PDB file of C-alpha atoms in Angstrom:
ATOM      1  CA  MET A   1    -113.586 148.385  -0.748  1.00 43.00           C
ATOM      2  CA  LYS A   2    -111.810 151.436  -2.121  1.00 48.00           C
ATOM      3  CA  MET A   3    -113.651 153.270  -4.883  1.00 53.00           C
ATOM      4  CA  LYS A   4    -110.663 152.889  -7.240  1.00 59.00           C
ATOM      5  CA  ASN A   5    -111.235 149.099  -7.152  1.00 82.00           C
ATOM      6  CA  LYS A   6    -114.969 149.301  -7.752  1.00 89.00           C
ATOM      7  CA  PHE A   7    -114.530 148.201 -11.363  1.00 91.00           C
ATOM      8  CA  LEU A   8    -113.218 144.851 -10.020  1.00 91.00           C
ATOM      9  CA  VAL A   9    -116.372 144.421  -7.934  1.00 91.00           C
ATOM     10  CA  ILE A  10    -118.494 145.106 -11.021  1.00 93.00           C
ATOM     11  CA  TYR A  11    -116.331 142.772 -13.111  1.00 91.00           C
ATOM     12  CA  ASN A  12    -116.723 139.939 -10.581  1.00 91.00           C
ATOM     13  CA  ASP A  13    -120.483 140.476 -10.324  1.00 93.00           C
ATOM     14  CA  LEU A  14    -120.879 140.247 -14.113  1.00 93.00           C
ATOM     15  CA  VAL A  15    -118.588 137.188 -14.326  1.00 90.00           C
ATOM     16  CA  GLU A  16    -120.697 135.436 -11.682  1.00 90.00           C
ATOM     17  CA  GLU A  17    -123.881 136.171 -13.646  1.00 90.00           C
ATOM     18  CA  ILE A  18    -122.312 134.784 -16.830  1.00 86.00           C
ATOM     19  CA  GLN A  19    -120.976 131.649 -15.115  1.00 82.00           C
ATOM     20  CA  ARG A  20    -124.238 130.758 -13.390  1.00 84.00           C
ATOM     21  CA  GLY A  21    -126.192 131.281 -16.621  1.00 83.00           C
ATOM     22  CA  SER A  22    -128.146 134.418 -15.722  1.00 88.00           C
ATOM     23  CA  ILE A  23    -126.524 135.960 -18.786  1.00 89.00           C
ATOM     24  CA  HIS A  24    -126.219 133.565 -21.747  1.00 85.00           C
ATOM     25  CA  PRO A  25    -123.676 133.345 -24.587  1.00 80.00           C
ATOM     26  CA  GLY A  26    -124.895 135.596 -27.398  1.00 80.00           C
ATOM     27  CA  ASP A  27    -126.702 137.992 -25.043  1.00 88.00           C
ATOM     28  CA  THR A  28    -125.797 141.662 -25.157  1.00 91.00           C
ATOM     29  CA  LEU A  29    -124.915 143.348 -21.873  1.00 94.00           C
ATOM     30  CA  PRO A  30    -126.801 146.512 -20.888  1.00 94.00           C
ATOM     31  CA  SER A  31    -125.306 149.760 -22.174  1.00 93.00           C
ATOM     32  CA  GLU A  32    -122.615 151.633 -20.258  1.00 93.00           C
ATOM     33  CA  HIS A  33    -125.272 154.158 -19.199  1.00 93.00           C
ATOM     34  CA  GLU A  34    -127.585 151.426 -17.889  1.00 95.00           C
ATOM     35  CA  LEU A  35    -124.744 149.680 -16.044  1.00 95.00           C
ATOM     36  CA  SER A  36    -123.535 152.920 -14.488  1.00 94.00           C
ATOM     37  CA  SER A  37    -127.059 153.518 -13.153  1.00 94.00           C
ATOM     38  CA  ARG A  38    -127.328 149.962 -11.860  1.00 94.00           C
ATOM     39  CA  PHE A  39    -123.996 150.058 -10.030  1.00 93.00           C
ATOM     40  CA  SER A  40    -124.216 153.762  -9.064  1.00 93.00           C
ATOM     41  CA  THR A  41    -120.853 154.617 -10.567  1.00 92.00           C
ATOM     42  CA  SER A  42    -119.290 156.482 -13.455  1.00 92.00           C
ATOM     43  CA  ARG A  43    -119.204 155.279 -17.045  1.00 92.00           C
ATOM     44  CA  GLU A  44    -115.398 155.312 -16.839  1.00 93.00           C
ATOM     45  CA  THR A  45    -115.539 152.706 -14.054  1.00 93.00           C
ATOM     46  CA  ILE A  46    -117.980 150.625 -16.120  1.00 94.00           C
ATOM     47  CA  ARG A  47    -115.635 150.930 -19.097  1.00 93.00           C
ATOM     48  CA  LYS A  48    -112.757 149.504 -17.037  1.00 92.00           C
ATOM     49  CA  ALA A  49    -114.887 146.536 -15.961  1.00 92.00           C
ATOM     50  CA  LEU A  50    -115.977 145.870 -19.556  1.00 93.00           C
ATOM     51  CA  ASN A  51    -112.398 146.090 -20.813  1.00 89.00           C
ATOM     52  CA  LEU A  52    -111.367 143.466 -18.249  1.00 88.00           C
ATOM     53  CA  LEU A  53    -114.256 141.223 -19.305  1.00 88.00           C
ATOM     54  CA  ALA A  54    -113.096 141.511 -22.918  1.00 83.00           C
ATOM     55  CA  GLN A  55    -109.445 140.813 -22.028  1.00 79.00           C
ATOM     56  CA  ASN A  56    -110.442 137.619 -20.200  1.00 75.00           C
ATOM     57  CA  GLY A  57    -112.664 136.328 -22.998  1.00 72.00           C
ATOM     58  CA  TYR A  58    -116.095 136.873 -21.453  1.00 81.00           C
ATOM     59  CA  ILE A  59    -117.370 139.460 -23.933  1.00 83.00           C
ATOM     60  CA  GLN A  60    -116.615 140.860 -27.355  1.00 79.00           C
ATOM     61  CA  LYS A  61    -117.332 144.484 -28.161  1.00 80.00           C
ATOM     62  CA  VAL A  62    -119.242 144.664 -31.442  1.00 76.00           C
ATOM     63  CA  ARG A  63    -119.683 148.017 -33.141  1.00 76.00           C
ATOM     64  CA  GLY A  64    -123.339 148.983 -33.339  1.00 79.00           C
ATOM     65  CA  LYS A  65    -124.381 146.161 -31.011  1.00 80.00           C
ATOM     66  CA  GLY A  66    -122.483 146.599 -27.754  1.00 87.00           C
ATOM     67  CA  SER A  67    -120.835 144.022 -25.496  1.00 89.00           C
ATOM     68  CA  VAL A  68    -121.775 140.502 -26.651  1.00 86.00           C
ATOM     69  CA  VAL A  69    -121.294 137.638 -24.179  1.00 85.00           C
ATOM     70  CA  LEU A  70    -119.030 134.831 -25.430  1.00 75.00           C
ATOM     71  CA  ASP A  71    -119.214 131.141 -24.583  1.00 69.00           C
ATOM     72  CA  HIS A  72    -116.481 131.109 -21.949  1.00 65.00           C
ATOM     73  CA  GLY A  73    -117.102 127.458 -21.100  1.00 66.00           C
ATOM     74  CA  LYS A  74    -115.413 126.164 -24.246  1.00 71.00           C
ATOM     75  CA  PHE A  75    -111.745 125.253 -24.450  1.00 74.00           C
ATOM     76  CA  GLU A  76    -109.750 126.237 -27.516  1.00 70.00           C
ATOM     77  CA  PHE A  77    -108.376 123.130 -29.226  1.00 74.00           C
ATOM     78  CA  PRO A  78    -105.550 123.879 -31.702  1.00 72.00           C
ATOM     79  CA  VAL A  79    -106.433 121.818 -34.771  1.00 72.00           C
ATOM     80  CA  SER A  80    -103.208 122.412 -36.677  1.00 71.00           C
ATOM     81  CA  GLY A  81    -100.861 121.833 -33.734  1.00 72.00           C
ATOM     82  CA  LEU A  82     -99.436 118.639 -32.295  1.00 78.00           C
ATOM     83  CA  THR A  83    -100.093 119.251 -28.619  1.00 77.00           C
ATOM     84  CA  SER A  84    -100.340 116.566 -25.959  1.00 80.00           C
ATOM     85  CA  PHE A  85    -103.254 116.597 -23.518  1.00 82.00           C
ATOM     86  CA  LYS A  86    -100.855 117.394 -20.674  1.00 82.00           C
ATOM     87  CA  GLU A  87     -99.427 120.364 -22.585  1.00 80.00           C
ATOM     88  CA  LEU A  88    -102.902 121.611 -23.526  1.00 75.00           C
ATOM     89  CA  SER A  89    -104.142 121.350 -19.943  1.00 75.00           C
ATOM     90  CA  ASN A  90    -101.106 123.233 -18.641  1.00 74.00           C
ATOM     91  CA  GLN A  91    -101.721 125.978 -21.202  1.00 69.00           C
ATOM     92  CA  LEU A  92    -105.366 126.244 -20.175  1.00 67.00           C
ATOM     93  CA  GLY A  93    -104.441 126.317 -16.495  1.00 67.00           C
ATOM     94  CA  LYS A  94    -107.200 123.811 -15.702  1.00 70.00           C
ATOM     95  CA  ASP A  95    -107.368 120.873 -13.309  1.00 81.00           C
ATOM     96  CA  PHE A  96    -106.942 117.730 -15.371  1.00 89.00           C
ATOM     97  CA  ARG A  97    -106.659 113.983 -14.943  1.00 93.00           C
ATOM     98  CA  THR A  98    -106.170 110.999 -17.233  1.00 96.00           C
ATOM     99  CA  PHE A  99    -107.820 107.607 -16.678  1.00 97.00           C
ATOM    100  CA  VAL A 100    -106.138 104.680 -18.471  1.00 98.00           C
ATOM    101  CA  HIS A 101    -108.811 102.097 -19.282  1.00 97.00           C
ATOM    102  CA  ASN A 102    -106.785  99.909 -21.618  1.00 97.00           C
ATOM    103  CA  LEU A 103    -103.092  99.386 -22.382  1.00 98.00           C
ATOM    104  CA  THR A 104    -102.450  96.214 -24.356  1.00 97.00           C
ATOM    105  CA  LEU A 105    -100.317  94.860 -27.208  1.00 96.00           C
ATOM    106  CA  ARG A 106    -102.124  93.547 -30.273  1.00 94.00           C
ATOM    107  CA  GLN A 107    -101.260  92.334 -33.740  1.00 93.00           C
ATOM    108  CA  ALA A 108    -101.275  94.942 -36.492  1.00 91.00           C
ATOM    109  CA  ASP A 109    -104.135  93.323 -38.377  1.00 85.00           C
ATOM    110  CA  GLY A 110    -107.374  94.527 -39.890  1.00 87.00           C
ATOM    111  CA  LEU A 111    -108.282  98.170 -40.331  1.00 89.00           C
ATOM    112  CA  ILE A 112    -105.868  99.454 -37.685  1.00 91.00           C
ATOM    113  CA  GLY A 113    -102.953  97.703 -39.375  1.00 90.00           C
ATOM    114  CA  GLU A 114    -103.970  99.339 -42.647  1.00 90.00           C
ATOM    115  CA  GLN A 115    -104.145 102.776 -40.980  1.00 92.00           C
ATOM    116  CA  LEU A 116    -100.518 102.399 -39.873  1.00 93.00           C
ATOM    117  CA  ASN A 117     -99.305 100.640 -43.049  1.00 90.00           C
ATOM    118  CA  CYS A 118     -98.143  97.694 -40.933  1.00 90.00           C
ATOM    119  CA  SER A 119     -97.824  94.026 -41.723  1.00 87.00           C
ATOM    120  CA  GLN A 120     -99.383  91.474 -39.376  1.00 85.00           C
ATOM    121  CA  ASP A 121     -95.911  90.751 -37.997  1.00 87.00           C
ATOM    122  CA  HIS A 122     -95.894  94.122 -36.253  1.00 92.00           C
ATOM    123  CA  LYS A 123     -97.343  94.684 -32.803  1.00 95.00           C
ATOM    124  CA  LEU A 124     -99.251  97.794 -31.778  1.00 97.00           C
ATOM    125  CA  TRP A 125     -99.978  99.355 -28.436  1.00 97.00           C
ATOM    126  CA  LYS A 126    -103.695  99.950 -27.951  1.00 97.00           C
ATOM    127  CA  ILE A 127    -104.336 102.673 -25.374  1.00 98.00           C
ATOM    128  CA  ILE A 128    -107.772 103.935 -24.314  1.00 98.00           C
ATOM    129  CA  ARG A 129    -107.774 106.977 -22.052  1.00 98.00           C
ATOM    130  CA  ALA A 130    -110.538 109.214 -20.713  1.00 98.00           C
ATOM    131  CA  ARG A 131    -109.520 112.830 -20.122  1.00 95.00           C
ATOM    132  CA  GLU A 132    -111.069 114.768 -17.271  1.00 94.00           C
ATOM    133  CA  ILE A 133    -111.001 118.578 -17.110  1.00 89.00           C
ATOM    134  CA  ASN A 134    -112.438 120.383 -14.089  1.00 84.00           C
ATOM    135  CA  GLY A 135    -114.139 117.226 -12.859  1.00 90.00           C
ATOM    136  CA  GLU A 136    -115.815 116.204 -16.144  1.00 91.00           C
ATOM    137  CA  LYS A 137    -114.640 113.438 -18.495  1.00 95.00           C
ATOM    138  CA  ILE A 138    -114.975 115.152 -21.871  1.00 93.00           C
ATOM    139  CA  ILE A 139    -112.359 113.514 -24.152  1.00 95.00           C
ATOM    140  CA  LEU A 140    -111.897 109.849 -25.038  1.00 98.00           C
ATOM    141  CA  ASP A 141    -108.544 109.115 -26.701  1.00 97.00           C
ATOM    142  CA  LYS A 142    -107.989 105.821 -28.530  1.00 98.00           C
ATOM    143  CA  ASP A 143    -104.344 105.460 -29.605  1.00 97.00           C
ATOM    144  CA  TYR A 144    -102.587 102.807 -31.658  1.00 97.00           C
ATOM    145  CA  ILE A 145     -98.786 103.090 -31.593  1.00 97.00           C
ATOM    146  CA  ARG A 146     -96.120 100.908 -33.211  1.00 97.00           C
ATOM    147  CA  GLU A 147     -94.380  98.955 -30.470  1.00 97.00           C
ATOM    148  CA  ASP A 148     -91.151  98.609 -32.505  1.00 95.00           C
ATOM    149  CA  MET A 149     -90.882 102.433 -32.549  1.00 96.00           C
ATOM    150  CA  VAL A 150     -92.160 103.062 -28.996  1.00 97.00           C
ATOM    151  CA  PRO A 151     -91.224 100.174 -26.683  1.00 97.00           C
ATOM    152  CA  GLY A 152     -91.751  99.983 -22.942  1.00 97.00           C
ATOM    153  CA  LEU A 153     -95.046 101.799 -22.491  1.00 97.00           C
ATOM    154  CA  THR A 154     -96.626 101.522 -19.045  1.00 97.00           C
ATOM    155  CA  SER A 155     -99.878 102.690 -17.480  1.00 97.00           C
ATOM    156  CA  GLU A 156     -97.890 105.300 -15.540  1.00 97.00           C
ATOM    157  CA  ILE A 157     -96.478 106.741 -18.765  1.00 97.00           C
ATOM    158  CA  ALA A 158     -99.913 106.695 -20.431  1.00 97.00           C
ATOM    159  CA  GLU A 159    -101.435 108.461 -17.432  1.00 96.00           C
ATOM    160  CA  ASP A 160     -98.780 111.183 -17.545  1.00 94.00           C
ATOM    161  CA  SER A 161     -97.704 111.880 -21.157  1.00 94.00           C
ATOM    162  CA  ILE A 162     -96.755 109.452 -23.923  1.00 96.00           C
ATOM    163  CA  TYR A 163     -95.341 112.276 -26.053  1.00 95.00           C
ATOM    164  CA  GLU A 164     -93.103 113.373 -23.185  1.00 95.00           C
ATOM    165  CA  TYR A 165     -91.837 109.783 -22.904  1.00 97.00           C
ATOM    166  CA  ILE A 166     -91.228 109.503 -26.662  1.00 97.00           C
ATOM    167  CA  GLU A 167     -89.315 112.767 -26.860  1.00 96.00           C
ATOM    168  CA  ASN A 168     -87.464 112.871 -23.535  1.00 96.00           C
ATOM    169  CA  GLU A 169     -86.843 109.178 -22.824  1.00 96.00           C
ATOM    170  CA  LEU A 170     -86.643 107.630 -26.290  1.00 97.00           C
ATOM    171  CA  GLY A 171     -85.077 110.679 -27.942  1.00 97.00           C
ATOM    172  CA  LEU A 172     -87.425 110.654 -30.942  1.00 97.00           C
ATOM    173  CA  THR A 173     -88.793 113.746 -32.680  1.00 96.00           C
ATOM    174  CA  ILE A 174     -92.524 113.935 -33.370  1.00 96.00           C
ATOM    175  CA  SER A 175     -92.840 116.008 -36.515  1.00 95.00           C
ATOM    176  CA  PHE A 176     -96.275 116.293 -38.167  1.00 94.00           C
ATOM    177  CA  ALA A 177     -99.749 114.794 -38.474  1.00 94.00           C
ATOM    178  CA  LYS A 178    -102.543 114.424 -40.992  1.00 94.00           C
ATOM    179  CA  LYS A 179    -105.940 115.051 -39.394  1.00 93.00           C
ATOM    180  CA  GLU A 180    -109.588 114.456 -40.191  1.00 93.00           C
ATOM    181  CA  ILE A 181    -112.395 116.093 -38.182  1.00 93.00           C
ATOM    182  CA  VAL A 182    -115.947 114.722 -38.286  1.00 94.00           C
ATOM    183  CA  VAL A 183    -119.092 114.669 -36.140  1.00 93.00           C
ATOM    184  CA  GLU A 184    -120.398 111.211 -35.285  1.00 95.00           C
ATOM    185  CA  PRO A 185    -123.103 109.615 -33.093  1.00 95.00           C
ATOM    186  CA  VAL A 186    -121.949 108.573 -29.629  1.00 96.00           C
ATOM    187  CA  THR A 187    -120.980 104.930 -29.155  1.00 97.00           C
ATOM    188  CA  GLU A 188    -121.450 102.574 -26.230  1.00 97.00           C
ATOM    189  CA  GLU A 189    -117.773 103.154 -25.440  1.00 97.00           C
ATOM    190  CA  ASP A 190    -118.406 106.913 -25.273  1.00 97.00           C
ATOM    191  CA  ARG A 191    -121.305 106.318 -22.894  1.00 97.00           C
ATOM    192  CA  ASN A 192    -119.152 104.123 -20.673  1.00 97.00           C
ATOM    193  CA  TYR A 193    -116.185 106.472 -20.372  1.00 98.00           C
ATOM    194  CA  LEU A 194    -117.457 110.046 -20.887  1.00 97.00           C
ATOM    195  CA  ASP A 195    -119.760 112.414 -19.004  1.00 95.00           C
ATOM    196  CA  LEU A 196    -121.968 113.106 -22.019  1.00 93.00           C
ATOM    197  CA  LYS A 197    -124.670 115.186 -20.270  1.00 86.00           C
ATOM    198  CA  GLY A 198    -127.278 114.044 -22.771  1.00 86.00           C
ATOM    199  CA  HIS A 199    -125.257 114.736 -25.922  1.00 87.00           C
ATOM    200  CA  GLU A 200    -125.862 112.246 -28.723  1.00 91.00           C
ATOM    201  CA  GLN A 201    -122.943 113.307 -30.942  1.00 92.00           C
ATOM    202  CA  VAL A 202    -119.207 113.800 -30.441  1.00 93.00           C
ATOM    203  CA  VAL A 203    -116.546 115.613 -32.449  1.00 92.00           C
ATOM    204  CA  VAL A 204    -113.973 113.074 -33.637  1.00 95.00           C
ATOM    205  CA  ILE A 205    -110.416 113.962 -34.662  1.00 94.00           C
ATOM    206  CA  ARG A 206    -108.525 111.149 -36.393  1.00 95.00           C
ATOM    207  CA  SER A 207    -104.792 111.684 -36.713  1.00 95.00           C
ATOM    208  CA  HIS A 208    -101.938 109.906 -38.457  1.00 96.00           C
ATOM    209  CA  VAL A 209     -98.785 111.046 -36.662  1.00 96.00           C
ATOM    210  CA  TYR A 210     -95.250 110.932 -38.107  1.00 96.00           C
ATOM    211  CA  LEU A 211     -91.709 111.153 -36.771  1.00 96.00           C
ATOM    212  CA  ALA A 212     -89.068 113.501 -38.177  1.00 95.00           C
ATOM    213  CA  ASP A 213     -87.928 110.830 -40.687  1.00 95.00           C
ATOM    214  CA  ALA A 214     -91.536 110.640 -41.993  1.00 95.00           C
ATOM    215  CA  THR A 215     -92.186 107.287 -40.305  1.00 95.00           C
ATOM    216  CA  LEU A 216     -95.873 106.815 -39.503  1.00 96.00           C
ATOM    217  CA  PHE A 217     -95.918 105.557 -35.922  1.00 97.00           C
ATOM    218  CA  GLN A 218     -99.317 106.478 -34.420  1.00 97.00           C
ATOM    219  CA  PHE A 219    -102.996 106.471 -35.334  1.00 97.00           C
ATOM    220  CA  THR A 220    -105.286 108.286 -32.903  1.00 96.00           C
ATOM    221  CA  GLU A 221    -109.037 108.708 -32.620  1.00 97.00           C
ATOM    222  CA  SER A 222    -109.847 111.526 -30.193  1.00 95.00           C
ATOM    223  CA  ARG A 223    -113.529 111.914 -29.288  1.00 96.00           C
ATOM    224  CA  HIS A 224    -114.690 115.230 -27.773  1.00 94.00           C
ATOM    225  CA  ARG A 225    -117.929 116.319 -26.092  1.00 91.00           C
ATOM    226  CA  PRO A 226    -119.123 119.021 -28.506  1.00 85.00           C
ATOM    227  CA  ASP A 227    -120.223 121.681 -26.037  1.00 78.00           C
ATOM    228  CA  LYS A 228    -116.806 121.927 -24.387  1.00 80.00           C
ATOM    229  CA  PHE A 229    -114.507 122.783 -27.298  1.00 79.00           C
ATOM    230  CA  GLN A 230    -114.016 125.257 -30.068  1.00 73.00           C
ATOM    231  CA  PHE A 231    -111.611 124.031 -32.720  1.00 74.00           C
ATOM    232  CA  VAL A 232    -109.304 126.798 -33.876  1.00 69.00           C
ATOM    233  CA  ASP A 233    -106.715 127.151 -36.604  1.00 71.00           C
ATOM    234  CA  PHE A 234    -104.498 129.811 -38.114  1.00 64.00           C
ATOM    235  CA  ALA A 235    -104.730 130.323 -41.850  1.00 66.00           C
ATOM    236  CA  ARG A 236    -102.604 132.460 -44.138  1.00 68.00           C
ATOM    237  CA  ARG A 237    -103.756 133.446 -47.602  1.00 71.00           C
ATOM    238  CA  SER A 238    -101.294 132.525 -50.330  1.00 64.00           C
ATOM    239  CA  LYS A 239    -101.317 134.178 -53.723  1.00 64.00           C
ATOM    240  CA  SER A 240    -101.112 131.960 -56.755  1.00 55.00           C
TER     241      SER A 240
END
């Protein structure tokens, strides 16, 4: 290995330690001086390795504290956006798969009918899908969609992308959503469909989703394993 690439060797060594848990989120890396002694190289080379770690989200440089290790195992979930699972997975660059456990038509009665402001004459698609990322099932999506607005759903469409079908095949425009985020105890359904790894709570996002003409067409309950996500938003201060 050429000396000019030694910072990549150091970078990869530190990444491996972080990924296998030898260095934990919240830990502070040794100082540049200590690392240069450990790897028998210059502080400039160490600086290049640390800069690459920061660029790729493994550490954050904190003034007066040093290089703090971040939780790189969490996926950023955009709370304010309307992003499909397929789009999110493509953005993350992760291996993903969807398992369709239920796709049925039901009457718009009871609480679900109320959530979608439907009369009992309407029919709703009920779709239950487990989402797998990097070999672990960590999201359970439960969707209820008005069949009069979105006809012709199939398991193949649900496995790929319902939003892609709505926009590209049906020519509808999905516009906005109202969301609620809560933490709830796991259910028997969660235990059946998710790899919970001992977790007894999930983060639940409930969404009412509207088309461009302000028609409410979808109610979704998306249940997330809490250790795998960080929920992010962008906020702008407005002056009164």
